[in-house]
Amino acid sequence: MANHMNAARHPVKTPSLLGGAMIIAGTTVGAGMFSLPVVGAGMWFGYSLLLMVAIWLCMLLSGLLLLETNLRFEPGASFDTLTRDTLGRFGRIVNGLSIAFVLYILTYAYISGGGSIVNHSLSGMGISLPQSAAGLVFAAVLAAIVMISTKAVDRITTIMLGGMIITFFLAVGNLLIEVEPGNLFSPDGEARFAPFLWAAIPFGLASFGYHGNVPSLVKYYGKNPSVIIKAICIGTSIALVIYVCWLLAAMGNLPRSQFSDIIAQGGNMGVLVSALSEVMASDLLGKMLTLFANLAVASSFLGVTLGLFDYLADLFGFADDASGRLKTAAVTFLPPTLLGLLFPDGFLVAIGFAALAATVWTLLVPGVMALKLRKQQPDYPGFRVPGGTGVIYLVISFGILTAACHLLAMAELLPLYR
């Protein structure tokens, strides 16, 4: 009786919807957003907007298909468990390899982007440093934080997220006020925009990767699909709004022809931020944009490398002591850092490769798992994504299209804006 009275007096508090939505939005929005105006320069604003909405919808549906599968398992089941029990050993291996590849290639992308933005920041203070050296400094400082502990990453990232919100609204808010409609809707005399859309699809996909958090939300909320669906919808919608504002700010302030120069210089983060800083109303606002870029790439780096660090520690069985963490750090950071030293301007290329691998576990795997389980359990009474098998085939087809676009663009069989 006493236990029942205590339970009535202290009811179990349901986690807030806002918390789940922020987890999704925070995971989705990252340094990859700096690639969007550069790869969208060919198709420009109108087609970029249409493409972002289409990708948002497909990635939302694939996340809900993953949720549909996840809810058939006990809360706490990981992505690895879902693929093993649904697709077998081969499916589990393919999914695991694609996740590991994405984490590694994103680590390299953020070292490249971090080196670029650190170099831009230092040049503003009159300090000149080779970009490869700036990337090394960036990687070394943040790798040390990951090595210390997860708690250190948590605290540093929380501070960074607060700074990102403030600097984003100050810098991008000013750019939105200064938008020139002529830049957006009649950028130059060239009439060709649509052909450049195809090569940009993989970069849009890379900007909506939140699927690794779906099992975490099921564990967080329990088998409560309505709340999780709302969290995914709200979180991805926040990301979409941020991306649209970013495209509007960049394309509304820089003429399309200037993006040719940005692309010619490698299209890295520092080049874009430098171009935007020059058109801002004051040096202070330009510094706010630079600070936002630094915080965005640093927080993205910490989030991705913490996941990769824990994954590799588990894979190789390294202990959680000083010696074990040093071994894990070596396996985690040395390969992408070496790549960053050899190819300092690979930010855009790396984001494209990340999208190619992410296609497997964000689109193809959720679609195939949902299709298989629906056939095995046709009378399952739980949550199903509306739209029947047509929705599943739409998601799988979009995954195949994205992979094909990346491979064709690599082979220079698609129009590329230069």
CSV table of C-alpha atoms in Angstrom, one decimal:
chain,number,residue,atom,x,y,z
A,1,MET,CA,0.0,0.0,0.0
A,2,ALA,CA,2.8,2.4,0.9
A,3,ASN,CA,4.5,1.8,-2.5
A,4,HIS,CA,1.2,2.6,-4.3
A,5,MET,CA,0.9,5.8,-2.2
A,6,ASN,CA,4.4,6.8,-3.0
A,7,ALA,CA,3.8,6.1,-6.7
A,8,ALA,CA,0.7,8.3,-6.6
A,9,ARG,CA,2.5,11.0,-4.8
A,10,HIS,CA,5.5,10.9,-7.1
A,11,PRO,CA,4.2,9.9,-10.6
A,12,VAL,CA,6.8,8.9,-13.2
A,13,LYS,CA,7.5,12.0,-15.3
A,14,THR,CA,7.2,11.5,-19.0
A,15,PRO,CA,10.2,12.9,-20.9
A,16,SER,CA,9.3,16.2,-22.7
A,17,LEU,CA,8.5,16.3,-26.4
A,18,LEU,CA,10.8,19.3,-26.8
A,19,GLY,CA,13.8,17.3,-25.5
A,20,GLY,CA,13.3,14.6,-28.2
A,21,ALA,CA,12.8,17.2,-30.9
A,22,MET,CA,16.0,19.0,-29.9
A,23,ILE,CA,17.9,15.8,-30.0
A,24,ILE,CA,16.8,15.2,-33.6
A,25,ALA,CA,17.4,18.9,-34.6
A,26,GLY,CA,20.8,19.0,-32.9
A,27,THR,CA,22.0,15.8,-34.6
A,28,THR,CA,20.7,16.9,-38.0
A,29,VAL,CA,22.1,20.4,-38.2
A,30,GLY,CA,25.8,20.5,-38.4
A,31,ALA,CA,28.8,21.7,-40.4
A,32,GLY,CA,27.5,19.9,-43.5
A,33,MET,CA,25.1,22.9,-44.0
A,34,PHE,CA,28.1,24.9,-45.2
A,35,SER,CA,28.2,22.7,-48.3
A,36,LEU,CA,24.5,23.4,-49.3
A,37,PRO,CA,24.9,26.9,-50.9
A,38,VAL,CA,28.1,25.8,-52.7
A,39,VAL,CA,26.6,22.6,-54.2
A,40,GLY,CA,23.3,24.4,-54.8
A,41,ALA,CA,24.9,27.3,-56.8
A,42,GLY,CA,24.2,25.6,-60.1
A,43,MET,CA,20.5,25.1,-59.6
A,44,TRP,CA,20.2,28.2,-57.5
A,45,PHE,CA,17.6,29.2,-54.9
A,46,GLY,CA,14.3,28.0,-56.4
A,47,TYR,CA,15.4,24.4,-57.2
A,48,SER,CA,17.5,24.3,-54.0
A,49,LEU,CA,14.3,25.0,-52.0
A,50,LEU,CA,12.3,22.3,-53.9
A,51,LEU,CA,15.1,19.8,-53.5
A,52,MET,CA,15.5,20.4,-49.7
A,53,VAL,CA,11.8,19.9,-49.2
A,54,ALA,CA,11.8,16.7,-51.2
A,55,ILE,CA,14.8,15.3,-49.4
A,56,TRP,CA,13.3,16.3,-46.0
A,57,LEU,CA,10.2,14.4,-46.8
A,58,CYS,CA,12.0,11.2,-48.0
A,59,MET,CA,14.3,11.3,-44.9
A,60,LEU,CA,11.4,11.9,-42.6
A,61,LEU,CA,9.6,8.8,-44.1
A,62,SER,CA,12.7,6.6,-43.8
A,63,GLY,CA,13.1,7.6,-40.2
A,64,LEU,CA,9.5,6.7,-39.5
A,65,LEU,CA,10.0,3.3,-41.3
A,66,LEU,CA,13.0,2.7,-39.0
A,67,LEU,CA,10.7,3.6,-36.0
A,68,GLU,CA,8.1,1.1,-37.3
A,69,THR,CA,10.8,-1.6,-37.2
A,70,ASN,CA,12.2,-0.5,-33.9
A,71,LEU,CA,8.9,-0.6,-32.1
A,72,ARG,CA,8.6,-4.3,-32.8
A,73,PHE,CA,11.7,-4.8,-30.5
A,74,GLU,CA,12.2,-4.1,-26.8
A,75,PRO,CA,13.2,-0.5,-26.0
A,76,GLY,CA,17.0,-0.3,-26.0
A,77,ALA,CA,17.5,-2.4,-29.0
A,78,SER,CA,20.3,-0.9,-31.1
A,79,PHE,CA,20.6,-0.4,-34.9
A,80,ASP,CA,22.9,-3.4,-34.9
A,81,THR,CA,20.3,-5.6,-33.2
A,82,LEU,CA,17.6,-4.5,-35.6
A,83,THR,CA,19.6,-5.4,-38.7
A,84,ARG,CA,21.0,-8.6,-37.2
A,85,ASP,CA,17.5,-10.0,-36.3
A,86,THR,CA,15.8,-8.7,-39.4
A,87,LEU,CA,18.3,-8.9,-42.3
A,88,GLY,CA,20.7,-11.5,-40.9
A,89,ARG,CA,24.5,-11.6,-40.6
A,90,PHE,CA,25.2,-10.2,-44.1
A,91,GLY,CA,22.8,-7.2,-43.6
A,92,ARG,CA,24.3,-6.5,-40.2
A,93,ILE,CA,27.8,-6.4,-41.6
A,94,VAL,CA,26.9,-4.2,-44.6
A,95,ASN,CA,25.0,-1.8,-42.2
A,96,GLY,CA,27.9,-1.8,-39.7
A,97,LEU,CA,30.5,-1.1,-42.4
A,98,SER,CA,28.4,1.8,-43.9
A,99,ILE,CA,28.0,3.4,-40.5
A,100,ALA,CA,31.8,3.1,-39.7
A,101,PHE,CA,32.7,4.5,-43.1
A,102,VAL,CA,30.3,7.5,-42.7
A,103,LEU,CA,31.8,8.3,-39.2
A,104,TYR,CA,35.4,8.1,-40.6
A,105,ILE,CA,34.7,10.1,-43.7
A,106,LEU,CA,32.8,12.8,-41.7
A,107,THR,CA,35.7,13.0,-39.3
A,108,TYR,CA,38.0,13.7,-42.2
A,109,ALA,CA,35.5,16.2,-43.6
A,110,TYR,CA,35.3,18.1,-40.3
A,111,ILE,CA,39.1,18.2,-40.0
A,112,SER,CA,39.2,19.7,-43.6
A,113,GLY,CA,36.4,22.1,-42.8
A,114,GLY,CA,37.9,22.9,-39.3
A,115,GLY,CA,41.3,23.6,-40.8
A,116,SER,CA,39.7,25.9,-43.4
A,117,ILE,CA,37.7,27.9,-40.8
A,118,VAL,CA,40.5,28.0,-38.3
A,119,ASN,CA,42.8,29.3,-41.0
A,120,HIS,CA,40.3,32.0,-41.9
A,121,SER,CA,39.9,33.0,-38.2
A,122,LEU,CA,43.7,33.3,-37.8
A,123,SER,CA,44.1,35.3,-41.0
A,124,GLY,CA,41.7,37.9,-39.5
A,125,MET,CA,44.3,38.2,-36.6
A,126,GLY,CA,47.2,38.6,-39.0
A,127,ILE,CA,48.4,35.0,-38.4
A,128,SER,CA,49.3,32.9,-41.5
A,129,LEU,CA,49.2,29.1,-41.2
A,130,PRO,CA,49.1,26.4,-43.9
A,131,GLN,CA,45.7,24.8,-44.0
A,132,SER,CA,47.0,21.3,-43.4
A,133,ALA,CA,48.7,22.6,-40.2
A,134,ALA,CA,45.5,24.4,-39.1
A,135,GLY,CA,43.6,21.1,-39.6
A,136,LEU,CA,46.2,19.3,-37.5
A,137,VAL,CA,45.8,21.8,-34.6
A,138,PHE,CA,42.0,21.6,-34.9
A,139,ALA,CA,42.0,17.8,-34.8
A,140,ALA,CA,44.6,17.6,-31.9
A,141,VAL,CA,42.7,20.0,-29.6
A,142,LEU,CA,39.3,18.4,-30.1
A,143,ALA,CA,40.7,14.8,-30.1
A,144,ALA,CA,42.1,15.5,-26.6
A,145,ILE,CA,38.6,16.4,-25.4
A,146,VAL,CA,37.2,13.1,-26.7
A,147,MET,CA,40.0,11.2,-25.1
A,148,ILE,CA,39.4,12.7,-21.7
A,149,SER,CA,35.8,11.5,-21.3
A,150,THR,CA,32.2,11.5,-22.6
A,151,LYS,CA,31.3,13.9,-19.8
A,152,ALA,CA,33.9,16.4,-21.1
A,153,VAL,CA,32.4,16.1,-24.6
A,154,ASP,CA,28.9,16.6,-23.2
A,155,ARG,CA,29.8,19.8,-21.3
A,156,ILE,CA,31.9,21.3,-24.1
A,157,THR,CA,29.2,20.5,-26.7
A,158,THR,CA,26.4,22.1,-24.5
A,159,ILE,CA,28.4,25.3,-24.2
A,160,MET,CA,29.1,25.2,-28.0
A,161,LEU,CA,25.4,24.7,-28.8
A,162,GLY,CA,24.4,27.7,-26.8
A,163,GLY,CA,27.0,29.8,-28.6
A,164,MET,CA,25.9,28.5,-32.0
A,165,ILE,CA,22.3,29.5,-31.4
A,166,ILE,CA,23.3,33.1,-30.4
A,167,THR,CA,25.9,33.6,-33.2
A,168,PHE,CA,23.6,32.0,-35.8
A,169,PHE,CA,20.7,34.4,-35.2
A,170,LEU,CA,23.0,37.4,-34.9
A,171,ALA,CA,24.9,36.7,-38.1
A,172,VAL,CA,22.3,35.1,-40.3
A,173,GLY,CA,19.6,37.4,-39.0
A,174,ASN,CA,21.6,40.3,-40.4
A,175,LEU,CA,22.2,38.6,-43.7
A,176,LEU,CA,18.4,37.9,-44.0
A,177,ILE,CA,17.7,41.6,-43.6
A,178,GLU,CA,20.1,42.4,-46.3
A,179,VAL,CA,18.8,39.8,-48.9
A,180,GLU,CA,18.5,41.2,-52.4
A,181,PRO,CA,15.6,39.6,-54.3
A,182,GLY,CA,17.3,40.1,-57.6
A,183,ASN,CA,20.1,37.7,-56.4
A,184,LEU,CA,17.5,35.0,-55.7
A,185,PHE,CA,15.2,35.1,-58.7
A,186,SER,CA,17.3,36.5,-61.6
A,187,PRO,CA,20.9,35.7,-60.7
A,188,ASP,CA,22.4,36.0,-64.2
A,189,GLY,CA,21.6,35.6,-67.9
A,190,GLU,CA,22.0,31.8,-67.9
A,191,ALA,CA,18.8,29.9,-68.2
A,192,ARG,CA,20.2,26.4,-67.2
A,193,PHE,CA,19.4,25.6,-63.6
A,194,ALA,CA,17.5,22.2,-63.4
A,195,PRO,CA,20.4,20.0,-64.9
A,196,PHE,CA,22.6,20.9,-61.9
A,197,LEU,CA,20.0,19.5,-59.4
A,198,TRP,CA,21.0,15.8,-59.7
A,199,ALA,CA,24.6,16.2,-58.5
A,200,ALA,CA,23.4,18.1,-55.5
A,201,ILE,CA,21.1,15.4,-54.2
A,202,PRO,CA,23.7,13.5,-52.1
A,203,PHE,CA,24.7,16.6,-50.3
A,204,GLY,CA,21.1,17.3,-49.3
A,205,LEU,CA,20.8,13.8,-48.0
A,206,ALA,CA,23.9,14.2,-45.9
A,207,SER,CA,22.3,17.2,-44.2
A,208,PHE,CA,19.3,15.1,-42.8
A,209,GLY,CA,21.1,12.3,-41.1
A,210,TYR,CA,19.4,11.7,-37.7
A,211,HIS,CA,18.5,8.0,-38.0
A,212,GLY,CA,21.0,6.8,-35.4
A,213,ASN,CA,19.0,8.6,-32.8
A,214,VAL,CA,15.7,6.7,-33.5
A,215,PRO,CA,16.6,3.7,-31.3
A,216,SER,CA,17.7,6.2,-28.6
A,217,LEU,CA,14.3,7.9,-28.7
A,218,VAL,CA,12.5,4.5,-28.4
A,219,LYS,CA,14.6,3.8,-25.3
A,220,TYR,CA,14.0,7.4,-24.0
A,221,TYR,CA,10.2,7.4,-24.5
A,222,GLY,CA,9.4,3.7,-24.5
A,223,LYS,CA,6.8,2.3,-26.9
A,224,ASN,CA,5.0,5.6,-27.3
A,225,PRO,CA,4.9,6.1,-31.1
A,226,SER,CA,2.8,9.3,-31.1
A,227,VAL,CA,5.4,11.3,-29.1
A,228,ILE,CA,8.4,9.9,-31.0
A,229,ILE,CA,6.7,10.7,-34.4
A,230,LYS,CA,6.1,14.3,-33.2
A,231,ALA,CA,9.7,14.6,-32.0
A,232,ILE,CA,11.0,13.4,-35.4
A,233,CYS,CA,8.6,15.6,-37.4
A,234,ILE,CA,9.4,18.8,-35.3
A,235,GLY,CA,13.1,18.1,-35.1
A,236,THR,CA,13.6,17.6,-38.9
A,237,SER,CA,11.3,20.6,-39.6
A,238,ILE,CA,13.4,22.8,-37.5
A,239,ALA,CA,16.5,21.6,-39.5
A,240,LEU,CA,14.6,22.3,-42.7
A,241,VAL,CA,13.8,25.9,-41.6
A,242,ILE,CA,17.4,26.5,-40.6
A,243,TYR,CA,18.7,25.2,-44.0
A,244,VAL,CA,16.2,27.4,-45.9
A,245,CYS,CA,17.2,30.5,-43.9
A,246,TRP,CA,20.9,29.6,-44.6
A,247,LEU,CA,20.3,29.2,-48.3
A,248,LEU,CA,18.3,32.4,-48.4
A,249,ALA,CA,21.1,34.3,-46.5
A,250,ALA,CA,23.9,33.0,-48.7
A,251,MET,CA,22.3,33.2,-52.1
A,252,GLY,CA,20.5,36.4,-51.3
A,253,ASN,CA,23.7,38.2,-50.5
A,254,LEU,CA,26.3,36.7,-52.9
A,255,PRO,CA,25.8,36.8,-56.7
A,256,ARG,CA,25.7,33.4,-58.4
A,257,SER,CA,28.9,34.2,-60.4
A,258,GLN,CA,30.8,34.6,-57.1
A,259,PHE,CA,30.2,30.9,-56.3
A,260,SER,CA,32.3,30.0,-59.3
A,261,ASP,CA,35.3,31.6,-57.5
A,262,ILE,CA,34.3,29.9,-54.2
A,263,ILE,CA,34.2,26.5,-56.0
A,264,ALA,CA,37.5,27.2,-57.8
A,265,GLN,CA,39.1,27.7,-54.3
A,266,GLY,CA,37.9,24.3,-53.1
A,267,GLY,CA,34.5,25.3,-51.8
A,268,ASN,CA,35.6,24.9,-48.2
A,269,MET,CA,34.0,26.4,-45.2
A,270,GLY,CA,36.5,29.2,-44.8
A,271,VAL,CA,36.1,30.4,-48.4
A,272,LEU,CA,32.3,30.7,-48.1
A,273,VAL,CA,32.5,32.4,-44.7
A,274,SER,CA,35.1,34.8,-45.9
A,275,ALA,CA,32.9,35.8,-48.9
A,276,LEU,CA,29.9,36.3,-46.7
A,277,SER,CA,31.8,38.3,-44.1
A,278,GLU,CA,32.8,40.8,-46.8
A,279,VAL,CA,29.2,41.7,-47.5
A,280,MET,CA,28.1,42.0,-43.8
A,281,ALA,CA,27.2,45.3,-42.3
A,282,SER,CA,30.0,45.4,-39.7
A,283,ASP,CA,33.2,43.5,-38.7
A,284,LEU,CA,31.5,42.4,-35.5
A,285,LEU,CA,28.8,40.5,-37.4
A,286,GLY,CA,31.4,39.0,-39.7
A,287,LYS,CA,33.2,37.7,-36.6
A,288,MET,CA,29.9,36.3,-35.3
A,289,LEU,CA,29.5,34.3,-38.5
A,290,THR,CA,33.1,33.1,-38.3
A,291,LEU,CA,32.5,32.1,-34.6
A,292,PHE,CA,29.3,30.3,-35.6
A,293,ALA,CA,31.2,28.3,-38.3
A,294,ASN,CA,34.0,27.4,-35.8
A,295,LEU,CA,31.4,26.2,-33.2
A,296,ALA,CA,29.4,24.3,-35.8
A,297,VAL,CA,32.3,22.3,-37.2
A,298,ALA,CA,33.8,21.7,-33.7
A,299,SER,CA,30.5,20.4,-32.2
A,300,SER,CA,29.9,18.3,-35.3
A,301,PHE,CA,33.4,16.9,-35.0
A,302,LEU,CA,32.9,16.1,-31.3
A,303,GLY,CA,29.6,14.4,-31.9
A,304,VAL,CA,30.8,12.2,-34.8
A,305,THR,CA,34.1,11.3,-33.3
A,306,LEU,CA,32.6,10.4,-29.9
A,307,GLY,CA,30.4,7.9,-31.7
A,308,LEU,CA,33.3,6.5,-33.7
A,309,PHE,CA,35.5,6.4,-30.6
A,310,ASP,CA,32.9,4.3,-28.7
A,311,TYR,CA,32.2,2.1,-31.7
A,312,LEU,CA,35.9,1.2,-32.3
A,313,ALA,CA,36.6,0.7,-28.6
A,314,ASP,CA,33.7,-1.9,-28.5
A,315,LEU,CA,34.8,-3.4,-31.9
A,316,PHE,CA,38.5,-3.9,-30.8
A,317,GLY,CA,37.8,-4.6,-27.1
A,318,PHE,CA,40.0,-1.7,-25.9
A,319,ALA,CA,39.8,-1.1,-22.1
A,320,ASP,CA,38.4,2.2,-20.7
A,321,ASP,CA,41.6,3.1,-19.0
A,322,ALA,CA,44.4,5.5,-20.0
A,323,SER,CA,46.2,2.9,-22.2
A,324,GLY,CA,43.0,1.6,-23.8
A,325,ARG,CA,41.7,5.1,-24.6
A,326,LEU,CA,45.1,6.0,-26.1
A,327,LYS,CA,44.8,3.0,-28.4
A,328,THR,CA,41.2,3.9,-29.3
A,329,ALA,CA,42.2,7.5,-30.0
A,330,ALA,CA,45.0,6.3,-32.3
A,331,VAL,CA,42.6,4.2,-34.4
A,332,THR,CA,40.0,6.9,-34.4
A,333,PHE,CA,42.0,10.0,-35.2
A,334,LEU,CA,45.2,9.1,-37.0
A,335,PRO,CA,43.7,7.9,-40.4
A,336,PRO,CA,41.4,10.9,-40.9
A,337,THR,CA,44.0,13.4,-39.6
A,338,LEU,CA,46.7,11.9,-42.0
A,339,LEU,CA,44.1,12.3,-44.8
A,340,GLY,CA,43.5,15.9,-43.7
A,341,LEU,CA,47.3,16.6,-44.0
A,342,LEU,CA,47.5,15.1,-47.4
A,343,PHE,CA,44.2,16.5,-48.8
A,344,PRO,CA,43.4,19.7,-46.8
A,345,ASP,CA,40.6,20.8,-49.2
A,346,GLY,CA,38.5,17.7,-49.4
A,347,PHE,CA,35.5,18.9,-47.4
A,348,LEU,CA,32.9,18.8,-50.3
A,349,VAL,CA,34.3,15.5,-51.7
A,350,ALA,CA,34.1,13.9,-48.2
A,351,ILE,CA,30.5,15.1,-47.6
A,352,GLY,CA,29.6,13.5,-51.0
A,353,PHE,CA,31.2,10.1,-50.0
A,354,ALA,CA,29.5,10.3,-46.6
A,355,ALA,CA,26.1,10.6,-48.4
A,356,LEU,CA,26.9,7.6,-50.6
A,357,ALA,CA,27.5,5.4,-47.6
A,358,ALA,CA,24.7,7.0,-45.5
A,359,THR,CA,22.3,6.0,-48.3
A,360,VAL,CA,22.6,2.4,-47.1
A,361,TRP,CA,21.6,2.9,-43.4
A,362,THR,CA,19.3,5.9,-43.7
A,363,LEU,CA,17.2,4.8,-46.7
A,364,LEU,CA,17.8,1.3,-48.0
A,365,VAL,CA,18.1,-0.6,-44.7
A,366,PRO,CA,15.0,1.0,-43.0
A,367,GLY,CA,13.0,0.4,-46.2
A,368,VAL,CA,14.1,-3.2,-46.6
A,369,MET,CA,13.6,-4.0,-42.9
A,370,ALA,CA,10.0,-2.5,-42.9
A,371,LEU,CA,9.2,-4.4,-46.1
A,372,LYS,CA,10.4,-7.8,-44.7
A,373,LEU,CA,8.7,-7.4,-41.3
A,374,ARG,CA,5.4,-6.4,-42.9
A,375,LYS,CA,5.5,-9.6,-45.0
A,376,GLN,CA,6.4,-11.7,-42.0
A,377,GLN,CA,3.9,-10.2,-39.7
A,378,PRO,CA,1.0,-8.9,-41.8
A,379,ASP,CA,-1.4,-8.7,-38.9
A,380,TYR,CA,0.9,-6.7,-36.6
A,381,PRO,CA,-1.3,-4.3,-34.7
A,382,GLY,CA,1.3,-1.7,-33.9
A,383,PHE,CA,2.4,1.5,-35.6
A,384,ARG,CA,2.7,1.5,-39.4
A,385,VAL,CA,3.8,4.3,-41.6
A,386,PRO,CA,0.8,5.3,-43.7
A,387,GLY,CA,0.9,4.9,-47.5
A,388,GLY,CA,1.3,1.1,-47.8
A,389,THR,CA,4.2,-0.5,-49.6
A,390,GLY,CA,4.3,2.5,-52.0
A,391,VAL,CA,6.0,4.6,-49.3
A,392,ILE,CA,8.6,1.9,-48.7
A,393,TYR,CA,9.4,1.7,-52.5
A,394,LEU,CA,9.6,5.5,-52.7
A,395,VAL,CA,12.2,5.6,-49.9
A,396,ILE,CA,14.2,2.7,-51.4
A,397,SER,CA,14.1,4.2,-54.9
A,398,PHE,CA,15.3,7.6,-53.5
A,399,GLY,CA,18.2,5.7,-51.9
A,400,ILE,CA,19.1,4.1,-55.2
A,401,LEU,CA,18.8,7.5,-57.1
A,402,THR,CA,21.0,9.2,-54.5
A,403,ALA,CA,23.8,6.6,-54.8
A,404,ALA,CA,23.5,6.7,-58.7
A,405,CYS,CA,23.7,10.5,-58.7
A,406,HIS,CA,26.9,10.5,-56.6
A,407,LEU,CA,28.6,7.8,-58.8
A,408,LEU,CA,27.6,9.6,-62.0
A,409,ALA,CA,28.8,12.9,-60.7
A,410,MET,CA,32.1,11.3,-59.7
A,411,ALA,CA,32.4,10.0,-63.3
A,412,GLU,CA,31.6,13.5,-64.5
A,413,LEU,CA,28.5,12.2,-66.3
A,414,LEU,CA,26.3,14.8,-64.7
A,415,PRO,CA,26.4,18.6,-65.2
A,416,LEU,CA,28.6,20.2,-62.5
A,417,TYR,CA,28.6,23.9,-61.9
A,418,ARG,CA,32.1,25.3,-61.8
